[in-house]
């Protein structure tokens, strides 16, 4: 098995390297590229949205039965907070 089951240490920079191109990516694509399980990759994407990881603005959209993600400018939920 070439998938990594242990703690996700170091996964976040790998996910960020993929998302920083501004294109839409699925969890499956990212998981395959970095060699981690899809569940861990999905958790890693969510982690990048937290304060401890920079509150990066990773947005998702539902396309063809699968979520796609990309990195956008600004902080996560920044626009929502300004609208309130």
Coordinates of N, CA and C in Angstrom, one line a residue:
X1 N 0.8 -1.2 0.0 CA 0.0 0.0 0.0 C 0.9 1.2 0.0
X2 N 0.6 2.1 -0.9 CA 1.3 3.4 -0.9 C 0.6 4.6 -0.3
X3 N -0.6 4.4 0.2 CA -1.3 5.5 0.9 C -0.7 5.6 2.3
X4 N -0.7 6.8 2.8 CA -0.2 7.0 4.2 C -1.3 7.0 5.2
X5 N -1.2 6.2 6.2 CA -2.3 6.1 7.2 C -1.9 6.8 8.5
X6 N -0.7 7.2 8.7 CA -0.2 7.8 9.9 C -0.6 9.3 10.0
X7 N -0.3 9.9 11.1 CA -0.7 11.3 11.3 C -0.3 12.2 10.1
X8 N -1.1 13.2 9.8 CA -1.0 14.0 8.6 C 0.1 15.1 8.7
X9 N 1.1 14.9 9.5 CA 2.2 15.9 9.6 C 2.8 16.2 8.2
X10 N 2.8 17.4 7.9 CA 3.4 17.9 6.6 C 2.4 17.8 5.4
X11 N 1.2 17.4 5.6 CA 0.2 17.3 4.5 C -0.2 18.7 4.0
X12 N -0.4 19.6 5.0 CA -1.0 20.9 4.6 C -0.2 21.6 3.5
X13 N 1.2 21.7 3.6 CA 1.9 22.4 2.6 C 1.8 21.7 1.2
X14 N 1.6 20.4 1.2 CA 1.5 19.6 0.0 C 0.1 20.0 -0.7
X15 N -0.9 20.0 0.1 CA -2.3 20.4 -0.4 C -2.2 21.8 -0.9
X16 N -1.6 22.7 -0.2 CA -1.5 24.1 -0.6 C -0.7 24.3 -1.9
X17 N 0.3 23.5 -2.1 CA 1.1 23.5 -3.3 C 0.2 23.3 -4.5
X18 N -0.8 22.4 -4.3 CA -1.7 22.0 -5.4 C -2.8 23.1 -5.6
X19 N -3.3 23.6 -4.5 CA -4.4 24.5 -4.6 C -4.0 25.9 -5.0
X20 N -2.8 26.3 -4.9 CA -2.3 27.6 -5.1 C -2.3 28.0 -6.6
X21 N -2.6 27.1 -7.5 CA -2.7 27.4 -8.9 C -4.0 28.1 -9.3
X22 N -4.9 28.1 -8.4 CA -6.2 28.8 -8.6 C -7.2 28.0 -9.4
X23 N -6.9 26.8 -9.8 CA -7.8 25.9 -10.5 C -8.6 25.1 -9.6
X24 N -9.7 24.6 -10.0 CA -10.6 23.7 -9.2 C -10.0 22.3 -9.2
X25 N -10.0 21.7 -8.0 CA -9.4 20.3 -7.8 C -10.4 19.5 -6.9
X26 N -10.5 18.3 -7.2 CA -11.3 17.4 -6.3 C -10.4 16.8 -5.2
X27 N -11.1 16.4 -4.1 CA -10.3 15.7 -3.1 C -9.6 14.5 -3.6
X28 N -10.3 13.8 -4.5 CA -9.7 12.6 -5.1 C -8.4 12.9 -5.9
X29 N -8.4 14.0 -6.7 CA -7.2 14.4 -7.4 C -6.1 14.8 -6.4
X30 N -6.4 15.6 -5.4 CA -5.4 16.0 -4.5 C -4.8 14.8 -3.7
X31 N -5.7 13.9 -3.3 CA -5.3 12.7 -2.6 C -4.3 11.9 -3.4
X32 N -4.7 11.7 -4.6 CA -3.8 10.9 -5.5 C -2.4 11.5 -5.7
X33 N -2.4 12.8 -5.8 CA -1.2 13.6 -6.0 C -0.3 13.5 -4.8
X34 N -0.8 13.7 -3.6 CA 0.0 13.7 -2.4 C 0.2 12.4 -1.8
X35 N -0.6 11.4 -2.1 CA -0.4 10.0 -1.6 C -1.0 9.8 -0.3
X36 N -2.0 10.5 0.1 CA -2.7 10.3 1.4 C -4.2 9.8 1.1
X37 N -4.8 9.3 2.1 CA -6.2 8.8 1.9 C -7.1 10.0 1.7
X38 N -8.2 9.8 1.0 CA -9.1 10.9 0.7 C -9.7 11.5 2.0
X39 N -10.0 10.7 3.0 CA -10.5 11.2 4.2 C -9.5 12.2 4.9
X40 N -8.3 11.8 4.9 CA -7.3 12.7 5.5 C -7.0 13.9 4.7
X41 N -7.1 13.8 3.4 CA -6.9 14.9 2.5 C -8.1 15.9 2.7
X42 N -9.3 15.4 2.8 CA -10.4 16.3 3.1 C -10.3 17.1 4.4
X43 N -9.8 16.3 5.4 CA -9.6 17.0 6.7 C -8.5 18.0 6.6
X44 N -7.5 17.7 5.8 CA -6.4 18.7 5.6 C -6.8 20.0 4.9
X45 N -7.8 19.8 4.0 CA -8.3 21.0 3.4 C -9.1 21.9 4.4
X46 N -9.9 21.2 5.2 CA -10.6 21.9 6.3 C -9.6 22.6 7.2
X47 N -8.5 21.9 7.6 CA -7.6 22.5 8.5 C -7.0 23.8 8.0
X48 N -6.7 23.9 6.7 CA -6.2 25.1 6.1 C -7.1 26.3 6.3
X49 N -8.3 26.1 6.5 CA -9.3 27.2 6.8 C -9.2 27.7 8.2
X50 N -8.5 27.0 9.1 CA -8.5 27.4 10.5 C -7.4 28.4 10.8
X51 N -7.6 29.2 11.9 CA -6.7 30.2 12.2 C -5.3 29.7 12.3
X52 N -5.1 28.6 12.9 CA -3.7 28.0 13.1 C -3.0 27.8 11.8
X53 N -3.7 27.6 10.7 CA -3.1 27.3 9.4 C -3.2 28.5 8.5
X54 N -3.6 29.7 9.0 CA -3.6 30.9 8.2 C -5.0 31.3 7.7
X55 N -6.0 30.6 8.1 CA -7.4 30.9 7.7 C -7.5 31.2 6.2
X56 N -6.9 30.3 5.4 CA -6.8 30.4 4.0 C -8.2 30.3 3.4
X57 N -8.5 31.1 2.3 CA -9.8 31.1 1.7 C -9.9 30.0 0.6
X58 N -10.1 28.8 1.1 CA -10.3 27.7 0.3 C -11.8 27.5 0.1
X59 N -12.3 27.7 -1.1 CA -13.7 27.6 -1.4 C -14.0 26.3 -2.1
X60 N -15.2 25.9 -1.9 CA -15.7 24.6 -2.6 C -17.0 24.9 -3.4
X61 N -17.1 24.1 -4.4 CA -18.4 24.1 -5.1 C -18.7 22.7 -5.6
X62 N -20.0 22.4 -5.7 CA -20.5 21.1 -6.1 C -20.6 21.0 -7.6
X63 N -19.8 20.1 -8.2 CA -19.8 19.9 -9.7 C -19.9 18.4 -10.0
X64 N -20.8 18.0 -10.8 CA -20.8 16.6 -11.2 C -20.9 15.6 -10.1
X65 N -21.5 15.9 -9.0 CA -21.6 14.9 -7.9 C -20.4 14.9 -7.0
X66 N -19.5 15.8 -7.2 CA -18.3 15.9 -6.3 C -17.9 17.3 -6.0
X67 N -17.4 17.5 -4.8 CA -17.0 18.9 -4.4 C -15.6 19.1 -5.1
X68 N -15.4 20.4 -5.5 CA -14.2 20.9 -6.1 C -13.7 22.0 -5.2
X69 N -12.4 22.2 -5.0 CA -11.9 23.2 -4.2 C -10.8 24.0 -4.9
X70 N -10.7 25.2 -4.5 CA -9.6 26.1 -5.0 C -9.3 27.1 -3.9
X71 N -8.1 27.7 -4.0 CA -7.6 28.7 -3.1 C -7.9 30.1 -3.8
X72 N -8.5 31.0 -3.0 CA -8.8 32.3 -3.5 C -8.2 33.3 -2.6
X73 N -8.1 34.6 -3.0 CA -7.5 35.6 -2.2 C -8.4 35.9 -1.0
X74 N -7.7 36.5 0.0 CA -8.4 36.8 1.3 C -8.4 35.7 2.3
X75 N -9.1 36.0 3.4 CA -9.2 35.0 4.5 C -10.5 34.2 4.4
X76 N -10.6 33.0 4.9 CA -11.8 32.2 4.9 C -12.9 32.9 5.6
X77 N -14.0 33.0 5.0 CA -15.3 33.6 5.5 C -15.2 35.1 5.7
X78 N -14.2 35.7 5.2 CA -14.0 37.2 5.3 C -15.1 37.9 4.7
X79 N -15.6 37.5 3.5 CA -16.7 38.2 2.8 C -18.0 38.1 3.6
X80 N -18.2 36.9 4.2 CA -19.4 36.7 4.9 C -19.4 37.6 6.2
X81 N -18.3 37.7 6.8 CA -18.2 38.5 8.0 C -18.4 40.0 7.7
X82 N -18.0 40.5 6.5 CA -18.1 41.9 6.1 C -19.6 42.2 5.8
X83 N -20.3 41.1 5.3 CA -21.7 41.3 4.8 C -22.6 41.4 6.0
X84 N -22.3 40.9 7.2 CA -23.2 40.9 8.3 C -23.3 42.2 9.0

